[in-house]
mmCIF file of C-alpha atoms in Angstrom:
data_model
loop_
_atom_site.group_PDB
_atom_site.id
_atom_site.type_symbol
_atom_site.label_atom_id
_atom_site.label_comp_id
_atom_site.label_asym_id
_atom_site.label_seq_id
_atom_site.Cartn_x
_atom_site.Cartn_y
_atom_site.Cartn_z
ATOM 1 C CA UNK A 27 -11.747 -37.568 -1.397
ATOM 2 C CA UNK A 28 -8.091 -38.507 -1.245
ATOM 3 C CA UNK A 29 -7.223 -35.830 1.360
ATOM 4 C CA UNK A 30 -9.666 -33.649 3.327
ATOM 5 C CA UNK A 31 -8.603 -30.422 5.040
ATOM 6 C CA UNK A 32 -11.527 -28.752 6.842
ATOM 7 C CA UNK A 33 -12.555 -26.358 9.629
ATOM 8 C CA UNK A 34 -9.672 -23.860 9.464
ATOM 9 C CA UNK A 35 -6.998 -26.560 9.164
ATOM 10 C CA UNK A 36 -3.734 -25.588 7.506
ATOM 11 C CA UNK A 37 -1.989 -28.510 5.843
ATOM 12 C CA UNK A 38 1.262 -28.860 3.877
ATOM 13 C CA UNK A 39 0.932 -31.542 1.219
ATOM 14 C CA UNK A 40 4.313 -32.185 -0.413
ATOM 15 C CA UNK A 41 5.568 -34.726 -2.956
ATOM 16 C CA UNK A 42 2.368 -36.789 -3.010
ATOM 17 C CA UNK A 43 0.626 -38.789 -5.713
ATOM 18 C CA UNK A 44 -3.133 -38.402 -5.336
ATOM 19 C CA UNK A 45 -4.964 -40.454 -7.925
ATOM 20 C CA UNK A 46 -8.159 -42.316 -8.825
ATOM 21 C CA UNK A 47 -10.350 -41.139 -5.943
ATOM 22 C CA UNK A 48 -14.128 -41.385 -6.243
ATOM 23 C CA UNK A 49 -14.413 -37.705 -5.302
ATOM 24 C CA UNK A 50 -11.888 -34.881 -5.196
ATOM 25 C CA UNK A 51 -8.139 -35.440 -4.960
ATOM 26 C CA UNK A 52 -7.810 -32.770 -2.259
ATOM 27 C CA UNK A 53 -10.958 -31.369 -0.623
ATOM 28 C CA UNK A 54 -10.666 -28.249 1.537
ATOM 29 C CA UNK A 55 -13.906 -26.761 2.843
ATOM 30 C CA UNK A 56 -12.795 -23.875 5.079
ATOM 31 C CA UNK A 57 -9.340 -25.457 5.026
ATOM 32 C CA UNK A 58 -6.120 -23.921 3.782
ATOM 33 C CA UNK A 59 -3.736 -26.323 2.038
ATOM 34 C CA UNK A 60 -0.229 -25.646 0.771
ATOM 35 C CA UNK A 61 0.287 -28.149 -2.069
ATOM 36 C CA UNK A 62 3.785 -28.591 -3.534
ATOM 37 C CA UNK A 63 5.420 -31.058 -5.962
ATOM 38 C CA UNK A 64 2.336 -33.296 -6.257
ATOM 39 C CA UNK A 65 0.779 -35.367 -9.022
ATOM 40 C CA UNK A 66 -3.008 -35.112 -8.775
ATOM 41 C CA UNK A 67 -4.662 -37.158 -11.476
ATOM 42 C CA UNK A 68 -7.707 -39.131 -12.599
ATOM 43 C CA UNK A 69 -10.032 -38.186 -9.737
ATOM 44 C CA UNK A 70 -13.833 -38.237 -10.198
ATOM 45 C CA UNK A 71 -14.128 -34.715 -8.828
ATOM 46 C CA UNK A 72 -11.843 -31.696 -8.816
ATOM 47 C CA UNK A 73 -8.143 -32.414 -8.506
ATOM 48 C CA UNK A 74 -8.076 -29.695 -5.831
ATOM 49 C CA UNK A 75 -11.329 -28.282 -4.396
ATOM 50 C CA UNK A 76 -11.048 -25.306 -1.994
ATOM 51 C CA UNK A 77 -13.944 -23.226 -0.729
ATOM 52 C CA UNK A 78 -14.433 -20.769 2.111
ATOM 53 C CA UNK A 79 -17.627 -19.169 3.428
ATOM 54 C CA UNK A 80 -16.213 -15.637 3.082
ATOM 55 C CA UNK A 81 -13.125 -14.131 1.432
ATOM 56 C CA UNK A 82 -9.911 -14.938 3.246
ATOM 57 C CA UNK A 83 -7.156 -12.450 3.943
ATOM 58 C CA UNK A 84 -4.627 -15.300 3.859
ATOM 59 C CA UNK A 85 -2.855 -16.254 0.642
ATOM 60 C CA UNK A 86 -4.281 -19.749 0.538
ATOM 61 C CA UNK A 87 -4.332 -22.120 -1.026
ATOM 62 C CA UNK A 88 -0.839 -22.159 -2.477
ATOM 63 C CA UNK A 89 -0.303 -24.682 -5.242
ATOM 64 C CA UNK A 90 3.160 -24.967 -6.772
ATOM 65 C CA UNK A 91 5.144 -27.314 -9.015
ATOM 66 C CA UNK A 92 2.205 -29.694 -9.404
ATOM 67 C CA UNK A 93 0.762 -31.683 -12.290
ATOM 68 C CA UNK A 94 -3.024 -31.721 -12.146
ATOM 69 C CA UNK A 95 -4.472 -33.810 -14.956
ATOM 70 C CA UNK A 96 -7.238 -36.120 -16.090
ATOM 71 C CA UNK A 97 -9.749 -35.091 -13.414
ATOM 72 C CA UNK A 98 -13.500 -34.924 -14.112
ATOM 73 C CA UNK A 99 -15.950 -32.467 -12.535
ATOM 74 C CA UNK A 100 -18.731 -30.102 -13.608
ATOM 75 C CA UNK A 101 -17.010 -27.094 -12.013
ATOM 76 C CA UNK A 102 -13.212 -26.770 -11.871
ATOM 77 C CA UNK A 103 -12.187 -30.296 -12.817
ATOM 78 C CA UNK A 104 -8.498 -29.435 -12.353
ATOM 79 C CA UNK A 105 -8.743 -26.773 -9.637
ATOM 80 C CA UNK A 106 -11.870 -25.270 -8.009
ATOM 81 C CA UNK A 107 -11.318 -22.249 -5.723
ATOM 82 C CA UNK A 108 -14.063 -20.080 -4.202
ATOM 83 C CA UNK A 109 -13.767 -17.189 -1.705
ATOM 84 C CA UNK A 110 -10.013 -17.416 -1.127
ATOM 85 C CA UNK A 111 -6.739 -15.768 -2.217
ATOM 86 C CA UNK A 112 -4.966 -18.506 -4.191
ATOM 87 C CA UNK A 113 -1.408 -18.510 -5.460
ATOM 88 C CA UNK A 114 -0.847 -21.041 -8.248
ATOM 89 C CA UNK A 115 2.713 -21.213 -9.630
ATOM 90 C CA UNK A 116 4.701 -23.399 -12.004
ATOM 91 C CA UNK A 117 1.957 -25.999 -12.453
ATOM 92 C CA UNK A 118 0.761 -28.048 -15.408
ATOM 93 C CA UNK A 119 -3.023 -28.233 -15.533
ATOM 94 C CA UNK A 120 -3.856 -30.592 -18.370
ATOM 95 C CA UNK A 121 -6.574 -32.767 -19.872
ATOM 96 C CA UNK A 122 -9.231 -32.111 -17.230
ATOM 97 C CA UNK A 123 -12.841 -32.510 -18.352
ATOM 98 C CA UNK A 124 -16.135 -30.848 -17.463
ATOM 99 C CA UNK A 125 -18.513 -33.555 -18.688
ATOM 100 C CA UNK A 126 -21.997 -32.073 -18.119
ATOM 101 C CA UNK A 127 -23.910 -29.551 -20.228
ATOM 102 C CA UNK A 128 -23.523 -26.919 -17.513
ATOM 103 C CA UNK A 129 -19.822 -27.552 -16.801
ATOM 104 C CA UNK A 130 -17.503 -24.540 -16.552
ATOM 105 C CA UNK A 131 -13.825 -23.990 -15.871
ATOM 106 C CA UNK A 132 -12.461 -27.445 -16.700
ATOM 107 C CA UNK A 133 -8.830 -26.449 -16.050
ATOM 108 C CA UNK A 134 -9.323 -23.865 -13.281
ATOM 109 C CA UNK A 135 -12.497 -22.385 -11.779
ATOM 110 C CA UNK A 136 -12.013 -19.207 -9.696
ATOM 111 C CA UNK A 137 -14.971 -17.367 -8.170
ATOM 112 C CA UNK A 138 -15.260 -14.587 -5.596
ATOM 113 C CA UNK A 139 -11.521 -14.524 -4.953
ATOM 114 C CA UNK A 140 -9.249 -11.640 -3.968
ATOM 115 C CA UNK A 141 -5.601 -11.192 -4.981
ATOM 116 C CA UNK A 142 -5.416 -14.463 -6.929
ATOM 117 C CA UNK A 143 -2.111 -15.155 -8.710
ATOM 118 C CA UNK A 144 -1.472 -17.630 -11.524
ATOM 119 C CA UNK A 145 2.136 -17.568 -12.682
ATOM 120 C CA UNK A 146 4.446 -19.765 -14.756
ATOM 121 C CA UNK A 147 1.747 -22.350 -15.467
ATOM 122 C CA UNK A 148 0.822 -24.357 -18.545
ATOM 123 C CA UNK A 149 -2.929 -24.826 -18.914
ATOM 124 C CA UNK A 150 -3.519 -27.231 -21.790
ATOM 125 C CA UNK A 151 -5.994 -29.686 -23.286
ATOM 126 C CA UNK A 152 -8.833 -28.938 -20.853
ATOM 127 C CA UNK A 153 -12.400 -29.222 -22.118
ATOM 128 C CA UNK A 154 -15.659 -27.761 -20.812
ATOM 129 C CA UNK A 155 -19.136 -28.333 -22.205
ATOM 130 C CA UNK A 156 -20.098 -24.732 -21.458
ATOM 131 C CA UNK A 157 -17.637 -21.880 -20.684
ATOM 132 C CA UNK A 158 -13.969 -21.519 -19.812
ATOM 133 C CA UNK A 159 -12.202 -24.646 -20.993
ATOM 134 C CA UNK A 160 -8.828 -23.521 -19.609
ATOM 135 C CA UNK A 161 -9.892 -20.976 -16.980
ATOM 136 C CA UNK A 162 -13.244 -19.669 -15.753
ATOM 137 C CA UNK A 163 -13.074 -16.600 -13.520
ATOM 138 C CA UNK A 164 -16.007 -14.668 -12.017
ATOM 139 C CA UNK A 165 -16.621 -12.002 -9.383
ATOM 140 C CA UNK A 166 -12.959 -11.702 -8.434
ATOM 141 C CA UNK A 167 -10.753 -8.666 -7.794
ATOM 142 C CA UNK A 168 -7.066 -7.902 -8.210
ATOM 143 C CA UNK A 169 -6.246 -11.094 -10.113
ATOM 144 C CA UNK A 170 -2.834 -11.455 -11.774
ATOM 145 C CA UNK A 171 -1.968 -13.959 -14.499
ATOM 146 C CA UNK A 172 1.652 -13.892 -15.681
ATOM 147 C CA UNK A 173 4.001 -16.002 -17.795
ATOM 148 C CA UNK A 174 1.308 -18.614 -18.356
ATOM 149 C CA UNK A 175 0.548 -20.620 -21.490
ATOM 150 C CA UNK A 176 -2.996 -21.494 -22.566
ATOM 151 C CA UNK A 177 -2.809 -24.233 -25.201
ATOM 152 C CA UNK A 178 -5.480 -26.342 -26.932
ATOM 153 C CA UNK A 179 -8.256 -25.757 -24.391
ATOM 154 C CA UNK A 180 -11.875 -26.027 -25.545
ATOM 155 C CA UNK A 181 -15.320 -24.818 -24.458
ATOM 156 C CA UNK A 182 -18.518 -25.561 -26.356
ATOM 157 C CA UNK A 183 -19.993 -22.112 -25.667
ATOM 158 C CA UNK A 184 -17.517 -19.327 -24.803
ATOM 159 C CA UNK A 185 -13.899 -18.889 -23.785
ATOM 160 C CA UNK A 186 -11.955 -21.942 -24.873
ATOM 161 C CA UNK A 187 -8.848 -20.604 -23.145
ATOM 162 C CA UNK A 188 -10.412 -18.041 -20.758
ATOM 163 C CA UNK A 189 -13.882 -16.963 -19.717
ATOM 164 C CA UNK A 190 -13.853 -13.846 -17.525
ATOM 165 C CA UNK A 191 -16.988 -12.362 -15.930
ATOM 166 C CA UNK A 192 -17.239 -9.375 -13.555
ATOM 167 C CA UNK A 193 -13.542 -9.603 -12.666
ATOM 168 C CA UNK A 194 -10.650 -7.154 -12.340
ATOM 169 C CA UNK A 195 -7.466 -8.746 -13.664
ATOM 170 C CA UNK A 196 -4.088 -8.150 -15.273
ATOM 171 C CA UNK A 197 -2.416 -10.511 -17.753
ATOM 172 C CA UNK A 198 1.267 -10.215 -18.588
ATOM 173 C CA UNK A 199 3.469 -12.311 -20.920
ATOM 174 C CA UNK A 200 0.850 -14.995 -21.563
ATOM 175 C CA UNK A 201 0.251 -16.997 -24.723
#
């Protein structure tokens, strides 16, 4: 991975170019990154991978004003977030690929999250071989998606733009 943030670490990652890593661009297992103004591209794993062992009451990770593109992973090629409360704003998540037959959530994969927010983003050109080309969301509560564009995303099975399973969410002003 390009950057690892683990064991309850909180890291601010600002203005960085994170590219061409053999694993994830940013890897945070029980870590809480704040990622701003970064280019995260062409990694052989998720652009940003964040996972926690139980839901977090903190609003982490925060990801803002980033371009996350050209990453390749079976789950959440652009962004993978599990058991957290992410805030993703004003980002471009583009051209990420889930290459395997079981791949889901090529643009963004969200599972078991609370109070997730996606706002002001463009999610475009992402492709999954199974479900949720643009966004895959499961087992999450109180999710808000606002002022976000879903353009030209593709999934071979279901939900080219969005695949939503067992989730409470609100969408406002999205295309």
